[in-house]
Amino acid sequence: MQQTRDPVRIARLDTDRVSLVLVCVGTHVPRLLHFGGRLPDGLDVPSLRRVLTAPALSSVPDPQPLFDEPPALSMFPEHGAGFFGQPALLGSRRGRDFATVFELTALEDDGHTLTLVMDDEVAALSLRIILAIDPDSDVLTARTQLENRGREAYDVEWLAALALSLPERFTEVMTLGGRWASEFRTDRYQIARPCQIERVSRYGRTGHGSNPSIFIGEAGFGEMAGEVTGLHLGWSGNHRVLVEVRRDGSRHAQLGEWYLPGEVSIAPGETLTTPSVFATWSDEGLSGLSARFHRHVRGTLLPDRMADRPRPVVLNTWEAVYFDQDVPTLKAIADGAAAIGVERFVLDDGWFEGRDDANTSLGDWTVDGRKFPHGLSPIIDHVNGLGMAFGLWVEPEMVSPDSALYAAHPEWAMHVEGRARPTHRQQLVLDLTIEAVANTIFEALDSLLTQYNIAFLKWDHNRDLAPAASAGVPVARRQTLAFYALVDRLRAAHPSVEIESCASGGARIDYGVMTRAERFWPSDNNDAVERVGIQRGVSLLFPLEVIGAHIGAVPSHQTGRSPSLCFRARIALFGHFGLELDPRHLTAREVEEVSAHVAVYKRYRSLLHTGRLIRFDLGDPGGGGQIVVTEDGSEALAQLVRLDQAPFAHSPPVRLPGLESNARYRLTLVEPWPQPAASYLANERAWRDQPVVDGEALMRIGLRLPLALPETAWLLHLQRL
C-alpha cells in the first residue's frame, strides 16, 4: 500500500530584520524551524526542512527506531505525544486527561499575527497559541490560551506561555537575579551537555532573586558581539523560566506563571490565558537585543501620556529625613531642592496617621495631624510655588497589625485560618481579591488624589506574599490580577498622575507592570559603585527614562561607602535622574556642583531618553562604558566608568561604538570633570578647544582618557559636523 504523506504548510512572520518560520505537517502541532535573522521571501522551506530532518534514534546497533515516528520538539511539547522533557502543559481531571495530544485545526494569519488553533477531542481541551511580531521593534509577543470543553473542571499545574526551541549552536545561558540592594545581577551557565536550568519566583511578586527573563546564545556572547535570543515574561507575580537540553541535543526554553498547589482550575467552558512572553533576537550581542526591547517599550508598552514629556529631576525625601518630618523641615528641604533645579519633590514614608516608624499604621491613609495640622496643602502649595510638582509615597497593598484598619478588619489580611500570621517589617498583606478591600484602598487613594494636587505616586510593596492565601486557598495569581485592576481603576479616575513601581527596590519590575507605570525604582541601594551593575542589568530590558537613578547621601546608607559627588552624579545621569539626600547638609561648593550636574542632565535628557543605548567594555574588567546615540547618528553621549584601580598606569584607548563611520564629530568633555583624574589629562587645552575626530577612527582606534583611578566617570558628548 502506498503511504500518503501529510501535507506540509509553512507559516511565517517577518519584519525587515527578523523572521519566524513554522513548519506545519498535517495536523501535528507546528514546529519552529527558525527564529532569527531575516530569511528571503522565496526560500524553499520544504527542501530546507528535508535536509534538516534528524535521523531516527535507535536502541540497538541493528537500527530500529525507538518510535516509528520520532516525536519532534514542537511549539507545544506534550508527554502524550512521546516527549519526555518538560511538557508545556501539566494538568488533569483528577488524574485523567493528563497526556494530551493536540491536533492543529486552524492556522490564522493576518500578516503580523499567527494564531495556532488546536484541539484534543479526547481530553476535551482547546488550545490557542497567539504569536505577533512588531515590525518597528522586531519583538515577538506570544501567549497561550487553554479552554476546557469538558464537563468537569481541569486542574492546571503548569501552562507555558511560550515554548521556544533553540538552535543547537546556542550553548550559553544568562539570567538576572540577586537580592535586596543587589538586584539585576547576571549569572551565566554553559548548556553544552544535557541539563535543565530553572529560575522560579515564589514570592507573590516579581521578586529580587529571579527576574522573569533569560538570554540564550552562542558561547561567549557579549555586549556587542554574538548571536543571542532574549525572552521576558510580562508578569508581576510568581513565575518560572526554564531552559532544557535533551540527550538528542535539542534544546528549548519555556516561560510561564508558577502556580501554587491547587491554585488554578478551569471550570467547564472557561479559558485560562497566560501572560505574554516578549522575545527578540540579535546578532549584535546584548546591546542589539536591548535596542529592540527598548524600542518596543517606548513604542508599545509605555503609556501614551509619557510621549514628549521630559523626565523631571526628582528629589525623594526618604534618606533625607526618614520618619522625622514636619512642615517647616520639608519646606526647608524643598527650598534647597528648588535652588539646585529639582522639578519634582516626593514626600516619602511617614506622612500618615501614627507613622513614626516602620512598625505601625500601614492601611490608615489619612494625613497625620500632628505633623501636618493643616493637612498636606501647606507643603504642596509651597512645593508648587517653587515651580516643582509634588509626589507622595504609598504602600496600598499592606497593612500593619498596629493600625485602625487591621483592628477593624483582621480578616482582610492574607492568612490561613488557625495558623500564625508571620509579619515582615511588622506588616501583613491585604487580600485584594476581597472586593471590599480593593474598594477601600481605591477610595483612600482616590480621596488623596482628589483633595490634593499630587502629580506622582511612589507605589511601594515591601514584603513577599507568605502565605498567599484567602479563606485558606492560594490566591497569588488572583492577587496580581487584582493589583493590576486596582491600578487600572485609579488610572481611569486620575489619568494625569504618574506612578513609580517600587517593591523594596527592584522586586516588581517587569513588562506586566510597565504598562501601568512610568518609572521603576530598581534598588534601595543608592551606592553609586553598586548602582553601576544594577542599572546596567536593568537596562538590558528597559530604556533609561524609566530607570530611577539618584545621587545618594554619603556615607552610603546601604554600604557605608563614600564615592565622590561627581561619581555619584555621573552614574545617576544615565537613567531618570534625581537626588536622595538632604540639600540642607550640602556645602556651598557642593550645591554649586550638584546644580551643574542637574543642568547637564537637563541639557542631555532628550538624547538619553530617545537614543539607542550601547553598552561596551573598556578593555579590562574594572571598567565599563555606555553610549547613547541618536537614530540618525548625529549626536551621542558616552559614559566611561572605572570602578577599581587599573592594572596599568595608563588605561587603554576607548573605542566608541555606534557612530557614523564617514562622519566627523566634535568632542566635548562634559564638565565638571572628575577629580583627581582630571589633573592627569594629557592636554587639557585640546579638550577645551573641542577637537574634531573622524567617526571611523573613534570606533576603530579610540581615544585616551585618565581612567586608571578607581571610582572615576567621564562624560563625552559627540556632535556630528
PDB file of N, CA and C in Angstrom, residues 9 20 110 123 183 207 227 245 278 306 311 323 450 467 490 517 537 550 577 606 618 659 700 705:
ATOM      1  N   ARG A   9       2.752  22.628   5.386  1.00  0.00           N
ATOM      2  CA  ARG A   9       2.475  24.050   5.208  1.00  0.00           C
ATOM      3  C   ARG A   9       3.532  24.855   5.960  1.00  0.00           C
ATOM      4  N   LEU A  20      10.343  34.596  11.742  1.00  0.00           N
ATOM      5  CA  LEU A  20       9.910  33.420  12.490  1.00  0.00           C
ATOM      6  C   LEU A  20       9.228  32.499  11.493  1.00  0.00           C
ATOM      7  N   ASP A 110      -2.732  36.994   9.733  1.00  0.00           N
ATOM      8  CA  ASP A 110      -3.100  38.295   9.172  1.00  0.00           C
ATOM      9  C   ASP A 110      -1.882  39.122   8.764  1.00  0.00           C
ATOM     10  N   ALA A 123      -9.394  14.643  25.346  1.00  0.00           N
ATOM     11  CA  ALA A 123      -9.289  15.353  26.616  1.00  0.00           C
ATOM     12  C   ALA A 123     -10.277  16.508  26.727  1.00  0.00           C
ATOM     13  N   GLU A 183      20.172  43.996  43.132  1.00  0.00           N
ATOM     14  CA  GLU A 183      19.305  43.419  42.117  1.00  0.00           C
ATOM     15  C   GLU A 183      19.959  43.401  40.735  1.00  0.00           C
ATOM     16  N   GLY A 207       9.915  39.724  42.343  1.00  0.00           N
ATOM     17  CA  GLY A 207      10.955  39.214  43.224  1.00  0.00           C
ATOM     18  C   GLY A 207      12.334  39.770  42.936  1.00  0.00           C
ATOM     19  N   GLU A 227      25.512  35.952  18.632  1.00  0.00           N
ATOM     20  CA  GLU A 227      24.093  35.742  18.352  1.00  0.00           C
ATOM     21  C   GLU A 227      23.395  35.344  19.642  1.00  0.00           C
ATOM     22  N   VAL A 245      18.130  21.124  27.898  1.00  0.00           N
ATOM     23  CA  VAL A 245      18.897  20.476  26.828  1.00  0.00           C
ATOM     24  C   VAL A 245      18.699  18.972  26.973  1.00  0.00           C
ATOM     25  N   PHE A 278       7.737  38.170  25.772  1.00  0.00           N
ATOM     26  CA  PHE A 278       8.314  39.071  24.784  1.00  0.00           C
ATOM     27  C   PHE A 278       9.688  38.519  24.412  1.00  0.00           C
ATOM     28  N   MET A 306       3.357  59.548  28.377  1.00  0.00           N
ATOM     29  CA  MET A 306       4.777  59.868  28.542  1.00  0.00           C
ATOM     30  C   MET A 306       5.367  60.509  27.304  1.00  0.00           C
ATOM     31  N   ARG A 311      11.499  63.762  31.450  1.00  0.00           N
ATOM     32  CA  ARG A 311      11.528  63.134  32.771  1.00  0.00           C
ATOM     33  C   ARG A 311      12.116  64.112  33.781  1.00  0.00           C
ATOM     34  N   PHE A 323      11.425  59.121  58.932  1.00  0.00           N
ATOM     35  CA  PHE A 323      10.110  59.410  59.514  1.00  0.00           C
ATOM     36  C   PHE A 323      10.065  60.748  60.272  1.00  0.00           C
ATOM     37  N   THR A 450      -7.836  63.364  44.808  1.00  0.00           N
ATOM     38  CA  THR A 450      -8.880  64.354  44.533  1.00  0.00           C
ATOM     39  C   THR A 450      -8.689  65.604  45.379  1.00  0.00           C
ATOM     40  N   PRO A 467       1.603  33.682  53.979  1.00  0.00           N
ATOM     41  CA  PRO A 467       1.121  32.826  52.885  1.00  0.00           C
ATOM     42  C   PRO A 467       0.214  33.611  51.944  1.00  0.00           C
ATOM     43  N   LEU A 490      -7.570  53.212  39.235  1.00  0.00           N
ATOM     44  CA  LEU A 490      -7.059  54.507  39.683  1.00  0.00           C
ATOM     45  C   LEU A 490      -6.599  55.342  38.497  1.00  0.00           C
ATOM     46  N   ALA A 517       2.997  51.869  34.749  1.00  0.00           N
ATOM     47  CA  ALA A 517       3.925  52.729  35.489  1.00  0.00           C
ATOM     48  C   ALA A 517       4.835  53.461  34.515  1.00  0.00           C
ATOM     49  N   GLY A 537      22.196  46.041  34.498  1.00  0.00           N
ATOM     50  CA  GLY A 537      21.328  44.879  34.352  1.00  0.00           C
ATOM     51  C   GLY A 537      19.911  45.262  33.981  1.00  0.00           C
ATOM     52  N   HIS A 550      19.352  57.944  41.495  1.00  0.00           N
ATOM     53  CA  HIS A 550      19.510  59.129  42.336  1.00  0.00           C
ATOM     54  C   HIS A 550      20.940  59.294  42.843  1.00  0.00           C
ATOM     55  N   PHE A 577      16.967  60.826  36.378  1.00  0.00           N
ATOM     56  CA  PHE A 577      17.885  61.423  37.343  1.00  0.00           C
ATOM     57  C   PHE A 577      17.149  62.031  38.534  1.00  0.00           C
ATOM     58  N   SER A 606      16.907  64.621  26.671  1.00  0.00           N
ATOM     59  CA  SER A 606      16.187  64.245  25.461  1.00  0.00           C
ATOM     60  C   SER A 606      16.982  63.208  24.671  1.00  0.00           C
ATOM     61  N   LEU A 618      35.708  48.471  28.345  1.00  0.00           N
ATOM     62  CA  LEU A 618      36.787  49.450  28.192  1.00  0.00           C
ATOM     63  C   LEU A 618      38.151  48.806  28.002  1.00  0.00           C
ATOM     64  N   LEU A 659      28.781  54.928  16.057  1.00  0.00           N
ATOM     65  CA  LEU A 659      28.870  56.202  15.347  1.00  0.00           C
ATOM     66  C   LEU A 659      28.779  55.984  13.840  1.00  0.00           C
ATOM     67  N   ARG A 700      37.350  52.544  15.613  1.00  0.00           N
ATOM     68  CA  ARG A 700      38.391  51.527  15.410  1.00  0.00           C
ATOM     69  C   ARG A 700      39.640  51.751  16.268  1.00  0.00           C
ATOM     70  N   LEU A 705      41.641  58.618  27.834  1.00  0.00           N
ATOM     71  CA  LEU A 705      41.319  59.496  28.952  1.00  0.00           C
ATOM     72  C   LEU A 705      41.904  58.910  30.234  1.00  0.00           C
TER      73      LEU A 705
END
